[in-house]
Amino acid sequence: MNLIAVGVNHNTAPIELREKISLTDSMARSLLTELIDSKLASEALVLSTCNRTELYVVPAMPEVTANYLKDYLIAHKGVRKEVTRDHFFNYFACGAARHFYNVACAIDSLILGEVQIIGQVKTAYNRAVEMKTVGPILNKMCHTGFGLANRVRSKTKLTAGAVSVSYAAVELTQKIYSDVSTKNILLVGAGDTAKLAAKNLLDKRVRDFYITNRTYEKAELLAQELGTGKILPLEEMTERLHEFDIVVTAVGGNDHIIKKEHVAAAMQKRHRDPILILDLGLPRNVAPEVGQVNNVFLKDIDDLKMIIDSNLEKRRAEIPKVKHFIQKELIEYARWYFSLEVKPTIVDLQEKFFEIKALELARIKNKVSAEEYERMEQLSDRIIKKLLHFPITTLKQQTADTTDPVSFIRNIFDLKEQEEEFPGLTFPINLKEQNNN
């Protein structure tokens, strides 16, 4: 199989080097154009995300090796001093296809089972299709990968459960409140963690919440970006804390922004109605003593990490099932590829048989009537098709070279196994040596 994959990912290089070799969309397009126009590759695909830059190539000439492609990508980015061949992986033939399937199914991801990767893979494929740099080999590989990713999502639990702090926080709210959308929610903070938590809440049908932050303008900007959210001035937070069923904090700084006395006062106004406080800050935003107040459920990053670790363990348990799916598809892909390689042989075989038929029938053409000749020709065609059916089918399904020619012939013509004429009889004597004596 003439297929090479080279690249840099989180397993082979640190982030500072991955950043140097990463490709923007325009860079990826330029690289694809160069590879095809310079006749280095007959097919090419570039996948570049925050954690990987990978190149899948069907070489068009023998000198296009894995090392050639590594050097080519390094030169294309102009990073010879920083990035070397040692920072790359390389895979060949079925190994390259297997790696692509591992990536598409998210078992090669930094975050096991992440759902974003399949979208990134499809973007890479669509770009290559638009650039006309994919042909039958990469086309088949990609569509098989898309099908595998769908099957993994539907038939396994690889993508189940939260594996990020912000998503774990939302998952925990659902365990405590069956319908989060009916609860009053306060988001304390306007940074990246708070934004992710807000987006995850919106995914759970939460349509409105309050946002408070030390900088009022940042809270307004977050609300505008999310398309929802009322702004609560920070100085009013402690007085209105009792209005909220769920409080999510994610602000910087070393001070506890919510203290025990604030929550105790709020609980009196709530008439002991439970409140869930999720502290995503590091250092913590909420005083640990808050958890001592009755009917207050306080969870911090360590509590959420336990949920994440448990979910990751469950995801890891799904890997053998995913690999089983991949192995089955890899065998089918290899068979399909081999059928492309044997196609010229099949055509030659068919032509040879029909050529012999034509020569033999020509010898008797003038000795029989036109009607008899036509019947003989039709009969010959049917015989040839039946004779060739099993050999052609076997050739298409063959995935490895056959070292035993007798077994190969018996196999392609579907000949029954011969019974041993003298079962159990062996000849330990070298007959050649005996004849020489």
XYZ file of C-alpha atoms in Angstrom:
437
model
C 0.000 0.000 0.000
C 1.548 3.280 -1.147
C 0.513 5.588 1.713
C 2.625 7.628 4.158
C 1.592 9.610 7.245
C 4.019 11.954 9.021
C 3.338 14.558 11.656
C 3.849 16.162 15.022
C 1.397 15.697 17.894
C 1.157 15.842 21.678
C 2.878 12.448 21.920
C 5.964 13.471 19.941
C 6.641 17.137 20.718
C 5.965 19.794 23.409
C 3.468 22.552 22.750
C 6.115 25.194 21.937
C 7.286 23.048 18.995
C 3.773 22.031 17.953
C 2.971 25.738 17.669
C 5.913 26.293 15.315
C 4.910 23.512 12.907
C 1.147 24.219 12.953
C -0.533 25.388 9.760
C -3.266 27.933 9.186
C -5.895 27.190 6.560
C -4.048 29.259 3.940
C -0.741 27.543 4.792
C -2.352 24.109 4.488
C -3.787 25.048 1.088
C -0.392 26.278 -0.083
C 1.282 23.040 1.044
C -1.306 20.875 -0.714
C -0.898 22.853 -3.939
C 2.905 22.532 -3.819
C 2.827 18.764 -3.250
C 0.470 18.105 -6.154
C 1.777 20.712 -8.641
C 5.397 19.618 -8.122
C 4.368 16.007 -8.858
C 5.625 14.870 -5.440
C 2.254 13.391 -4.494
C -0.734 12.048 -6.367
C -2.931 12.569 -3.287
C -2.453 14.663 -0.130
C -4.337 15.631 3.029
C -3.289 18.062 5.788
C -4.746 17.969 9.305
C -3.646 20.789 11.621
C -5.189 21.476 15.049
C -3.886 22.920 18.317
C -2.418 19.524 19.251
C -1.337 18.048 15.912
C -0.109 18.775 12.402
C -0.295 15.700 10.186
C 0.341 15.026 6.515
C -1.133 12.042 4.652
C 0.420 11.470 1.237
C 0.229 9.019 -1.655
C 3.736 9.533 -3.137
C 4.079 10.068 -6.873
C 7.794 9.240 -7.008
C 10.132 6.866 -5.106
C 12.223 9.612 -3.476
C 9.181 10.906 -1.575
C 9.831 9.042 1.681
C 8.753 9.763 5.253
C 11.995 11.653 5.943
C 11.574 13.611 2.710
C 8.095 14.715 3.821
C 9.334 15.632 7.321
C 12.100 17.795 5.852
C 9.649 19.277 3.359
C 7.217 20.341 6.099
C 10.037 21.742 8.272
C 11.350 23.754 5.299
C 7.828 24.896 4.382
C 7.468 26.400 7.875
C 11.084 27.642 8.035
C 11.789 26.052 11.430
C 14.928 23.981 10.709
C 16.676 25.253 13.850
C 13.853 24.352 16.233
C 12.118 21.271 14.795
C 13.874 18.066 13.703
C 12.840 14.710 12.266
C 12.951 13.291 15.807
C 9.885 15.347 16.720
C 7.809 13.559 14.056
C 5.972 10.252 13.920
C 5.719 8.275 10.704
C 3.381 5.483 9.620
C 3.149 3.519 6.414
C 0.434 1.702 4.455
C -2.119 0.152 6.845
C -0.289 1.777 9.770
C -1.032 5.207 8.286
C -4.710 4.336 7.829
C -4.899 2.904 11.366
C -3.437 6.122 12.790
C -5.995 8.193 10.865
C -8.808 6.037 12.270
C -7.396 6.409 15.811
C -7.424 10.187 15.338
C -10.935 10.293 13.862
C -12.296 8.108 16.684
C -10.587 10.314 19.337
C -8.498 7.569 20.963
C -5.315 9.413 19.947
C -6.504 12.725 21.409
C -4.957 14.577 24.333
C -8.439 14.462 25.875
C -9.626 10.916 25.285
C -12.950 10.817 23.462
C -13.103 14.533 22.619
C -15.923 15.303 20.202
C -14.258 18.257 18.444
C -11.668 16.198 16.537
C -14.064 14.615 14.034
C -15.216 18.092 12.976
C -11.580 19.120 12.492
C -10.885 15.969 10.454
C -13.903 16.688 8.224
C -12.704 20.272 7.747
C -9.304 18.950 6.616
C -10.983 16.531 4.209
C -13.342 19.166 2.771
C -10.384 21.487 2.186
C -8.516 18.730 0.308
C -11.635 17.952 -1.748
C -11.962 21.639 -2.620
C -8.265 21.716 -3.607
C -8.723 18.475 -5.609
C -5.836 16.779 -3.759
C -7.674 13.642 -2.668
C -8.181 10.639 -4.904
C -9.550 7.129 -4.398
C -7.072 6.061 -1.684
C -7.524 9.028 0.686
C -11.206 9.325 -0.196
C -11.866 5.767 0.895
C -9.712 6.168 4.017
C -11.500 9.357 5.096
C -15.048 8.115 4.555
C -14.217 4.904 6.420
C -12.909 7.076 9.269
C -16.099 9.158 9.341
C -18.206 5.996 9.526
C -16.040 4.634 12.329
C -16.371 7.862 14.331
C -20.169 7.696 14.036
C -20.193 4.059 15.119
C -17.945 4.795 18.108
C -20.298 7.564 19.263
C -23.398 5.378 18.902
C -22.045 1.976 19.960
C -19.616 2.876 22.765
C -19.386 5.225 25.752
C -16.067 6.743 24.673
C -17.524 10.263 24.548
C -19.734 9.930 27.649
C -19.181 11.885 30.853
C -17.436 15.181 31.579
C -13.646 15.380 31.247
C -13.221 19.140 31.711
C -13.740 21.143 34.900
C -16.411 23.425 33.424
C -18.370 20.540 31.901
C -18.010 18.438 35.063
C -19.525 21.334 37.003
C -22.584 21.352 34.764
C -22.824 17.559 34.902
C -22.862 17.782 38.710
C -25.712 20.315 38.655
C -27.775 17.832 36.648
C -27.186 15.134 39.251
C -28.520 17.418 41.981
C -31.252 19.176 40.000
C -33.171 17.117 37.447
C -34.084 20.224 35.425
C -31.349 22.862 35.551
C -33.256 25.154 33.179
C -35.782 26.033 35.908
C -33.134 27.149 38.416
C -31.848 30.638 39.140
C -28.128 30.717 38.330
C -25.358 33.184 39.168
C -22.046 33.115 37.286
C -19.222 34.835 39.179
C -16.419 35.674 36.733
C -16.039 36.518 33.043
C -12.864 34.677 32.025
C -12.353 31.549 29.913
C -13.465 29.077 32.595
C -16.608 31.080 33.349
C -17.335 31.355 29.625
C -17.020 27.575 29.138
C -19.273 26.935 32.119
C -21.855 29.354 30.714
C -21.751 27.714 27.269
C -22.204 24.282 28.817
C -25.187 25.576 30.792
C -26.705 26.951 27.602
C -26.282 23.501 26.042
C -28.481 22.162 28.867
C -31.375 24.458 27.906
C -30.540 27.152 30.468
C -31.684 30.331 28.762
C -30.976 33.022 31.313
C -28.672 33.682 34.249
C -26.912 36.498 36.054
C -23.248 37.402 35.537
C -21.153 39.320 38.044
C -17.489 40.262 37.848
C -14.973 42.608 39.439
C -14.878 44.486 36.126
C -18.439 45.355 35.125
C -17.495 45.888 31.450
C -16.095 42.340 31.134
C -19.359 40.934 32.460
C -21.211 42.950 29.812
C -18.890 41.678 27.058
C -19.454 38.063 28.121
C -23.227 38.541 28.096
C -22.996 40.035 24.596
C -20.846 37.129 23.380
C -23.230 34.548 24.836
C -26.302 36.381 23.627
C -27.882 36.188 27.081
C -27.228 37.017 30.734
C -28.239 39.824 33.084
C -25.480 41.815 34.773
C -25.325 41.940 38.578
C -22.931 44.503 40.110
C -20.406 42.690 42.317
C -21.159 44.892 45.316
C -24.780 43.649 45.250
C -23.847 39.945 45.107
C -23.821 39.122 48.826
C -27.128 40.913 49.428
C -28.832 39.005 46.605
C -27.134 35.639 47.078
C -30.354 34.148 48.434
C -32.037 34.555 45.027
C -29.897 31.857 43.405
C -30.164 28.061 43.446
C -26.812 27.548 41.718
C -23.691 29.699 42.041
C -20.655 29.067 39.810
C -17.463 30.962 40.674
C -14.400 31.301 38.429
C -12.432 34.455 39.240
C -8.755 35.169 39.812
C -7.220 36.442 43.045
C -6.269 35.054 46.446
C -9.244 36.353 48.452
C -12.406 34.363 49.162
C -15.108 36.273 47.333
C -17.875 34.307 49.113
C -17.550 33.734 52.865
C -19.438 31.656 55.422
C -21.367 34.615 56.844
C -22.593 35.599 53.368
C -24.029 32.141 52.729
C -25.439 31.735 56.253
C -27.390 34.980 55.839
C -28.586 33.926 52.392
C -29.808 30.552 53.712
C -31.977 32.254 56.337
C -33.701 34.225 53.570
C -34.077 31.032 51.504
C -35.766 29.281 54.429
C -33.160 26.473 54.192
C -33.929 25.797 50.532
C -30.731 24.055 49.247
C -28.101 25.932 47.255
C -25.318 24.462 45.105
C -22.019 26.367 44.947
C -19.433 25.249 42.375
C -16.020 26.790 43.023
C -13.933 26.541 39.827
C -11.334 29.028 41.026
C -7.682 28.262 41.727
C -6.971 29.543 44.362
C -10.452 28.868 45.668
C -13.015 31.673 45.452
C -15.235 30.324 48.239
C -14.203 29.867 51.867
C -14.083 26.120 52.722
C -16.225 26.746 55.850
C -19.165 27.564 53.584
C -19.644 23.822 53.198
C -20.482 23.597 56.913
C -23.711 25.573 56.453
C -26.763 23.306 56.400
C -28.285 22.561 52.990
C -25.325 24.093 51.165
C -23.577 21.831 48.658
C -20.073 23.214 48.083
C -17.892 21.544 45.457
C -14.413 22.684 44.409
C -11.948 21.648 41.681
C -10.741 18.601 43.626
C -14.309 17.297 43.890
C -14.811 17.849 40.177
C -11.474 16.180 39.407
C -12.782 13.011 41.038
C -15.723 13.064 38.613
C -13.369 13.670 35.686
C -11.009 10.837 36.723
C -13.937 8.454 37.067
C -15.263 9.422 33.632
C -11.825 9.055 32.045
C -11.487 5.573 33.524
C -14.829 4.638 31.985
C -13.666 6.021 28.640
C -10.407 4.056 28.796
C -12.423 0.884 29.314
C -14.041 1.507 25.903
C -10.738 1.608 23.989
C -10.570 -2.174 23.247
C -14.052 -2.010 21.704
C -13.042 0.965 19.547
C -9.852 -0.792 18.434
C -11.903 -3.846 17.474
C -14.087 -1.672 15.207
C -10.970 -0.101 13.701
C -9.292 -3.458 13.061
C -12.332 -4.772 11.177
C -12.498 -1.686 8.965
C -8.734 -1.746 8.429
C -8.934 -5.284 7.041
C -11.715 -4.221 4.668
C -9.706 -1.159 3.600
C -6.635 -3.323 2.921
C -8.741 -5.726 0.848
C -10.211 -2.843 -1.113
C -6.747 -1.384 -1.742
C -5.373 -4.740 -2.857
C -8.275 -5.094 -5.277
C -7.050 -1.871 -6.940
C -3.563 -3.327 -7.288
C -4.784 -6.596 -8.832
C -7.257 -4.943 -11.210
C -4.763 -4.800 -14.141
C -3.947 -8.481 -13.556
C -7.649 -9.366 -13.584
C -8.146 -7.480 -16.859
C -5.128 -9.249 -18.407
C -6.394 -12.629 -17.178
C -9.828 -12.073 -18.705
C -8.329 -10.881 -21.992
C -6.026 -13.920 -22.118
C -8.911 -16.365 -21.686
C -11.057 -14.641 -24.307
C -8.079 -14.431 -26.669
C -7.588 -18.217 -26.415
C -11.330 -18.700 -26.960
C -11.237 -16.548 -30.092
C -8.235 -18.423 -31.534
C -9.739 -21.851 -30.921
C -13.157 -20.917 -32.304
C -11.535 -19.392 -35.383
C -10.165 -22.819 -36.277
C -13.645 -24.305 -36.660
C -15.560 -21.276 -37.862
C -15.659 -22.485 -41.461
C -16.526 -26.043 -40.444
C -19.825 -25.288 -38.690
C -22.954 -23.321 -39.487
C -23.379 -19.737 -38.346
C -26.021 -20.817 -35.814
C -23.754 -23.527 -34.361
C -20.832 -21.108 -34.195
C -22.937 -18.549 -32.290
C -24.065 -21.204 -29.789
C -20.453 -22.372 -29.307
C -19.344 -18.778 -28.768
C -22.051 -18.180 -26.141
C -21.207 -21.471 -24.428
C -17.501 -20.573 -24.379
C -18.270 -17.163 -22.828
C -20.337 -18.779 -20.057
C -17.606 -21.350 -19.336
C -14.911 -18.656 -19.150
C -16.995 -16.489 -16.810
C -17.626 -19.462 -14.512
C -13.968 -20.523 -14.623
C -12.781 -17.005 -13.766
C -15.430 -16.065 -11.185
C -13.793 -17.667 -8.163
C -10.170 -16.756 -9.078
C -11.148 -13.107 -9.581
C -13.130 -12.999 -6.320
C -10.217 -14.595 -4.447
C -7.679 -12.193 -5.956
C -9.773 -9.202 -4.852
C -9.945 -10.542 -1.290
C -6.281 -11.525 -1.066
C -4.422 -9.293 1.396
C -0.984 -10.900 1.513
C 1.516 -12.639 -0.730
C 1.177 -16.405 -0.998
C 4.409 -18.337 -0.547
C 3.008 -21.776 -1.441
C 2.061 -21.759 -5.164
C 0.183 -25.080 -4.950
C -2.004 -23.846 -2.097
C -2.564 -20.560 -3.917
C -3.757 -22.294 -7.112
C -6.024 -24.640 -5.146
C -7.394 -21.638 -3.261
C -8.185 -19.398 -6.244
C -9.870 -22.235 -8.161
C -11.748 -23.436 -5.058
C -10.364 -26.974 -5.371
C -11.261 -29.385 -2.596
C -8.503 -30.464 -0.265
C -6.827 -33.651 -1.476
C -6.883 -36.646 0.809
C -3.441 -38.043 1.559
C -2.791 -41.167 -0.501
C -0.731 -42.625 2.318
C -1.892 -40.885 5.507
C 0.689 -40.789 8.275
C 3.528 -41.962 6.007
C 6.628 -39.763 6.040
C 9.963 -39.973 4.293
C 12.811 -39.061 6.633
C 15.378 -40.348 4.132
C 16.879 -37.925 1.630
C 16.045 -39.666 -1.669
C 18.651 -37.713 -3.617
C 21.396 -38.875 -1.289
C 20.115 -42.483 -1.463
C 20.184 -42.457 -5.309
C 23.771 -41.272 -5.243
C 24.887 -44.243 -3.141
